[in-house]
mmCIF file of N, CA and C in Angstrom:
data_model
loop_
_atom_site.group_PDB
_atom_site.id
_atom_site.type_symbol
_atom_site.label_atom_id
_atom_site.label_comp_id
_atom_site.label_asym_id
_atom_site.label_seq_id
_atom_site.Cartn_x
_atom_site.Cartn_y
_atom_site.Cartn_z
ATOM 1 N N MET T 1 -29.607 64.892 -23.904
ATOM 2 C CA MET T 1 -29.858 64.600 -25.254
ATOM 3 C C MET T 1 -31.314 64.035 -25.733
ATOM 4 N N LYS T 2 -32.099 64.305 -27.362
ATOM 5 C CA LYS T 2 -33.608 64.829 -27.381
ATOM 6 C C LYS T 2 -33.365 63.427 -27.985
ATOM 7 N N PHE T 3 -34.360 62.518 -28.067
ATOM 8 C CA PHE T 3 -34.174 61.516 -28.686
ATOM 9 C C PHE T 3 -35.500 61.320 -29.306
ATOM 10 N N TYR T 4 -36.155 60.399 -30.954
ATOM 11 C CA TYR T 4 -36.841 61.124 -31.309
ATOM 12 C C TYR T 4 -37.489 59.793 -31.567
ATOM 13 N N VAL T 5 -38.773 59.446 -31.914
ATOM 14 C CA VAL T 5 -39.169 58.034 -32.814
ATOM 15 C C VAL T 5 -38.334 57.784 -34.145
ATOM 16 N N GLY T 6 -37.798 56.167 -34.250
ATOM 17 C CA GLY T 6 -36.979 56.265 -35.358
ATOM 18 C C GLY T 6 -35.914 56.483 -35.436
ATOM 19 N N ASP T 7 -34.456 57.402 -34.460
ATOM 20 C CA ASP T 7 -33.624 56.752 -33.926
ATOM 21 C C ASP T 7 -33.515 54.784 -34.083
ATOM 22 N N ILE T 8 -31.795 54.692 -34.438
ATOM 23 C CA ILE T 8 -31.334 53.844 -33.590
ATOM 24 C C ILE T 8 -30.148 54.022 -33.076
ATOM 25 N N VAL T 9 -30.362 53.730 -32.118
ATOM 26 C CA VAL T 9 -29.689 53.932 -31.074
ATOM 27 C C VAL T 9 -28.907 52.360 -30.620
ATOM 28 N N GLN T 10 -27.501 52.783 -30.550
ATOM 29 C CA GLN T 10 -26.612 51.522 -28.970
ATOM 30 C C GLN T 10 -26.802 51.846 -27.829
ATOM 31 N N MET T 11 -26.235 50.771 -27.068
ATOM 32 C CA MET T 11 -26.481 50.602 -26.132
ATOM 33 C C MET T 11 -24.981 50.114 -25.358
ATOM 34 N N LYS T 12 -25.143 49.770 -24.310
ATOM 35 C CA LYS T 12 -23.974 50.218 -23.673
ATOM 36 C C LYS T 12 -23.676 48.577 -23.070
ATOM 37 N N LYS T 13 -24.100 47.513 -23.215
ATOM 38 C CA LYS T 13 -24.202 46.291 -23.797
ATOM 39 C C LYS T 13 -25.006 46.112 -24.741
ATOM 40 N N PRO T 14 -24.742 44.393 -25.145
ATOM 41 C CA PRO T 14 -25.501 43.863 -25.848
ATOM 42 C C PRO T 14 -26.674 43.945 -26.234
ATOM 43 N N HIS T 15 -27.426 43.262 -26.439
ATOM 44 C CA HIS T 15 -29.142 42.077 -26.154
ATOM 45 C C HIS T 15 -28.015 41.202 -26.450
ATOM 46 N N PRO T 16 -28.773 39.843 -25.204
ATOM 47 C CA PRO T 16 -27.968 38.721 -25.105
ATOM 48 C C PRO T 16 -28.327 38.173 -27.644
ATOM 49 N N CYS T 17 -29.020 39.141 -28.203
ATOM 50 C CA CYS T 17 -29.092 37.834 -29.618
ATOM 51 C C CYS T 17 -27.266 38.615 -29.653
ATOM 52 N N GLY T 18 -26.824 39.002 -29.733
ATOM 53 C CA GLY T 18 -25.768 39.619 -29.835
ATOM 54 C C GLY T 18 -25.329 41.100 -30.534
ATOM 55 N N ALA T 19 -26.720 40.930 -30.650
ATOM 56 C CA ALA T 19 -27.332 42.288 -31.798
ATOM 57 C C ALA T 19 -26.967 44.288 -30.760
ATOM 58 N N ASN T 20 -25.985 44.583 -31.357
ATOM 59 C CA ASN T 20 -26.179 46.413 -30.388
ATOM 60 C C ASN T 20 -27.066 47.683 -30.886
ATOM 61 N N ARG T 21 -27.809 47.035 -32.025
ATOM 62 C CA ARG T 21 -28.206 48.250 -32.606
ATOM 63 C C ARG T 21 -30.146 47.610 -31.821
ATOM 64 N N TRP T 22 -30.754 48.921 -31.736
ATOM 65 C CA TRP T 22 -32.216 49.285 -31.047
ATOM 66 C C TRP T 22 -32.991 50.383 -31.513
ATOM 67 N N GLU T 23 -34.525 50.261 -32.177
ATOM 68 C CA GLU T 23 -35.003 50.734 -33.016
ATOM 69 C C GLU T 23 -35.823 52.210 -31.899
ATOM 70 N N VAL T 24 -35.883 52.706 -31.797
ATOM 71 C CA VAL T 24 -36.780 53.760 -30.699
ATOM 72 C C VAL T 24 -38.268 53.521 -31.027
ATOM 73 N N LEU T 25 -39.066 53.162 -30.339
ATOM 74 C CA LEU T 25 -40.596 52.994 -30.751
ATOM 75 C C LEU T 25 -41.505 53.869 -30.193
ATOM 76 N N ARG T 26 -40.961 54.714 -29.155
ATOM 77 C CA ARG T 26 -41.776 55.284 -28.501
ATOM 78 C C ARG T 26 -41.162 56.194 -27.871
ATOM 79 N N VAL T 27 -41.461 57.518 -27.588
ATOM 80 C CA VAL T 27 -40.158 58.238 -26.183
ATOM 81 C C VAL T 27 -41.604 59.168 -25.404
ATOM 82 N N GLY T 28 -41.188 58.776 -24.737
ATOM 83 C CA GLY T 28 -42.130 59.654 -23.183
ATOM 84 C C GLY T 28 -41.126 59.316 -22.005
ATOM 85 N N ILE T 29 -42.124 59.242 -21.118
ATOM 86 C CA ILE T 29 -41.971 58.976 -19.379
ATOM 87 C C ILE T 29 -40.563 57.344 -19.974
ATOM 88 N N ASP T 30 -41.505 56.556 -20.403
ATOM 89 C CA ASP T 30 -40.889 55.314 -21.037
ATOM 90 C C ASP T 30 -40.121 55.183 -22.548
ATOM 91 N N PHE T 31 -39.356 54.541 -22.826
ATOM 92 C CA PHE T 31 -39.016 54.374 -24.253
ATOM 93 C C PHE T 31 -39.456 52.961 -24.162
ATOM 94 N N ARG T 32 -40.039 52.347 -25.784
ATOM 95 C CA ARG T 32 -40.398 51.160 -26.382
ATOM 96 C C ARG T 32 -39.524 51.103 -27.261
ATOM 97 N N LEU T 33 -38.038 50.128 -27.329
ATOM 98 C CA LEU T 33 -36.988 49.573 -28.910
ATOM 99 C C LEU T 33 -37.449 48.764 -28.716
ATOM 100 N N ARG T 34 -36.935 48.609 -29.973
ATOM 101 C CA ARG T 34 -36.897 47.525 -30.565
ATOM 102 C C ARG T 34 -35.178 46.957 -31.196
ATOM 103 N N CYS T 35 -35.344 45.852 -31.089
ATOM 104 C CA CYS T 35 -34.139 44.850 -31.396
ATOM 105 C C CYS T 35 -33.750 44.448 -32.650
ATOM 106 N N THR T 36 -32.683 45.507 -33.372
ATOM 107 C CA THR T 36 -33.000 45.839 -34.945
ATOM 108 C C THR T 36 -32.167 43.997 -35.522
ATOM 109 N N GLY T 37 -31.878 43.328 -34.370
ATOM 110 C CA GLY T 37 -31.237 41.612 -34.558
ATOM 111 C C GLY T 37 -32.271 40.972 -34.430
ATOM 112 N N CYS T 38 -33.262 40.643 -33.182
ATOM 113 C CA CYS T 38 -34.537 39.361 -33.495
ATOM 114 C C CYS T 38 -35.451 40.581 -33.394
ATOM 115 N N ASN T 39 -35.718 41.184 -33.233
ATOM 116 C CA ASN T 39 -37.379 42.046 -33.585
ATOM 117 C C ASN T 39 -37.531 41.837 -31.957
ATOM 118 N N HIS T 40 -36.934 41.787 -30.882
ATOM 119 C CA HIS T 40 -37.827 41.762 -29.578
ATOM 120 C C HIS T 40 -38.516 43.401 -28.376
ATOM 121 N N LEU T 41 -39.098 43.206 -28.380
ATOM 122 C CA LEU T 41 -39.584 44.596 -27.924
ATOM 123 C C LEU T 41 -39.691 44.514 -26.271
ATOM 124 N N VAL T 42 -38.720 46.049 -25.961
ATOM 125 C CA VAL T 42 -38.642 46.149 -24.624
ATOM 126 C C VAL T 42 -39.613 47.277 -24.440
ATOM 127 N N LEU T 43 -39.501 47.732 -22.669
ATOM 128 C CA LEU T 43 -40.351 48.755 -22.248
ATOM 129 C C LEU T 43 -39.274 48.854 -21.549
ATOM 130 N N ILE T 44 -38.687 50.347 -20.960
ATOM 131 C CA ILE T 44 -37.854 50.615 -20.352
ATOM 132 C C ILE T 44 -38.473 52.136 -20.059
ATOM 133 N N PRO T 45 -37.948 52.420 -18.708
ATOM 134 C CA PRO T 45 -38.170 54.474 -17.605
ATOM 135 C C PRO T 45 -37.487 54.849 -18.737
ATOM 136 N N ARG T 46 -37.654 56.492 -18.754
ATOM 137 C CA ARG T 46 -36.502 56.970 -19.162
ATOM 138 C C ARG T 46 -35.502 57.319 -18.808
ATOM 139 N N THR T 47 -35.319 56.918 -17.936
ATOM 140 C CA THR T 47 -33.899 57.049 -16.483
ATOM 141 C C THR T 47 -32.830 55.855 -16.791
ATOM 142 N N LYS T 48 -33.680 54.514 -16.971
ATOM 143 C CA LYS T 48 -32.649 53.707 -17.226
ATOM 144 C C LYS T 48 -32.117 53.438 -18.779
ATOM 145 N N PHE T 49 -33.254 54.182 -19.456
ATOM 146 C CA PHE T 49 -32.985 54.177 -20.729
ATOM 147 C C PHE T 49 -31.471 54.925 -21.209
ATOM 148 N N GLU T 50 -31.252 56.710 -20.300
ATOM 149 C CA GLU T 50 -30.676 57.310 -20.868
ATOM 150 C C GLU T 50 -29.689 57.314 -19.883
ATOM 151 N N LYS T 51 -29.124 56.104 -19.107
ATOM 152 C CA LYS T 51 -28.673 55.733 -18.249
ATOM 153 C C LYS T 51 -27.517 55.017 -19.521
ATOM 154 N N ARG T 52 -28.300 53.620 -20.177
ATOM 155 C CA ARG T 52 -27.462 52.646 -20.862
ATOM 156 C C ARG T 52 -27.346 52.858 -21.886
ATOM 157 N N VAL T 53 -28.088 54.059 -22.852
ATOM 158 C CA VAL T 53 -27.887 54.445 -24.053
ATOM 159 C C VAL T 53 -26.256 55.227 -24.132
ATOM 160 N N LYS T 54 -25.796 54.024 -25.518
ATOM 161 C CA LYS T 54 -24.254 54.826 -25.430
ATOM 162 C C LYS T 54 -24.414 55.750 -26.772
ATOM 163 N N LYS T 55 -25.217 55.680 -27.243
ATOM 164 C CA LYS T 55 -24.620 57.006 -28.854
ATOM 165 C C LYS T 55 -26.394 56.593 -29.876
ATOM 166 N N ILE T 56 -26.755 57.460 -30.400
ATOM 167 C CA ILE T 56 -26.826 57.959 -31.487
ATOM 168 C C ILE T 56 -26.869 57.245 -32.622
ATOM 169 N N LEU T 57 -26.896 56.424 -33.340
ATOM 170 C CA LEU T 57 -26.281 55.851 -34.404
ATOM 171 C C LEU T 57 -26.556 56.519 -35.893
ATOM 172 N N GLU T 58 -28.495 56.177 -35.945
ATOM 173 C CA GLU T 58 -28.720 56.528 -37.111
ATOM 174 C C GLU T 58 -30.522 57.825 -36.887
ATOM 175 N N ARG T 59 -30.214 58.933 -37.550
ATOM 176 C CA ARG T 59 -31.855 59.461 -37.083
ATOM 177 C C ARG T 59 -32.619 59.270 -38.784
ATOM 178 N N PRO T 60 -34.104 59.441 -38.452
ATOM 179 C CA PRO T 60 -34.477 59.472 -39.465
ATOM 180 C C PRO T 60 -34.807 60.982 -40.451
ATOM 181 N N GLU T 61 -34.524 60.909 -41.486
ATOM 182 C CA GLU T 61 -34.047 61.750 -42.231
ATOM 183 C C GLU T 61 -34.496 63.012 -42.463
ATOM 184 N N GLY T 62 -36.121 63.128 -41.832
ATOM 185 C CA GLY T 62 -36.790 64.135 -41.958
ATOM 186 C C GLY T 62 -36.654 65.038 -40.385
ATOM 187 N N ILE T 63 -35.923 64.559 -39.619
ATOM 188 C CA ILE T 63 -35.976 65.080 -37.561
ATOM 189 C C ILE T 63 -34.445 65.302 -38.075
ATOM 190 N N ALA T 64 -33.633 64.739 -38.758
ATOM 191 C CA ALA T 64 -32.303 65.002 -39.278
ATOM 192 C C ALA T 64 -32.277 66.525 -39.525
ATOM 193 N N GLU T 65 -32.743 66.981 -40.351
ATOM 194 C CA GLU T 65 -33.223 68.139 -41.505
ATOM 195 C C GLU T 65 -33.566 69.044 -40.744
ATOM 196 N N GLU T 66 -34.934 68.895 -39.349
ATOM 197 C CA GLU T 66 -35.267 70.295 -38.275
ATOM 198 C C GLU T 66 -34.495 70.511 -37.546
ATOM 199 N N ILE T 67 -33.536 68.826 -37.245
ATOM 200 C CA ILE T 67 -32.325 70.012 -36.229
ATOM 201 C C ILE T 67 -31.434 70.697 -37.447
ATOM 202 N N THR T 68 -30.715 70.253 -37.857
ATOM 203 C CA THR T 68 -30.176 70.800 -38.398
ATOM 204 C C THR T 68 -30.083 72.285 -38.649
ATOM 205 N N GLY T 69 -31.775 72.604 -39.487
ATOM 206 C CA GLY T 69 -32.284 73.901 -39.917
ATOM 207 C C GLY T 69 -31.508 73.498 -41.503
ATOM 208 N N GLU T 70 -31.616 72.311 -41.728
ATOM 209 C CA GLU T 70 -31.593 72.657 -43.619
ATOM 210 C C GLU T 70 -32.499 72.152 -44.163
ATOM 211 N N ASP T 71 -32.284 72.549 -45.160
ATOM 212 C CA ASP T 71 -33.687 72.693 -46.187
ATOM 213 C C ASP T 71 -33.341 71.716 -47.267
ATOM 214 N N ASN T 72 -33.912 71.242 -48.046
ATOM 215 C CA ASN T 72 -33.463 70.136 -49.442
ATOM 216 C C ASN T 72 -34.552 71.114 -50.670
ATOM 217 N N LEU T 73 -34.978 71.676 -50.695
ATOM 218 C CA LEU T 73 -35.693 72.529 -51.235
ATOM 219 C C LEU T 73 -34.923 73.113 -52.867
#
């Protein structure tokens, strides 16, 4: 599964604040995530992130169009 900056993902376990939505801020060997509930920042290795992510909830509009090949001209 490919991840992009701006994706909103759901993890298998919720954050202690109760929120279960994370915004991807950095993609690479490590992922920087921001909890959408309390704005807490977390840096986790790619391997742990890929194991813990459940699904992608939202994608930025520009990225979604590139992936599907749609063009709104």
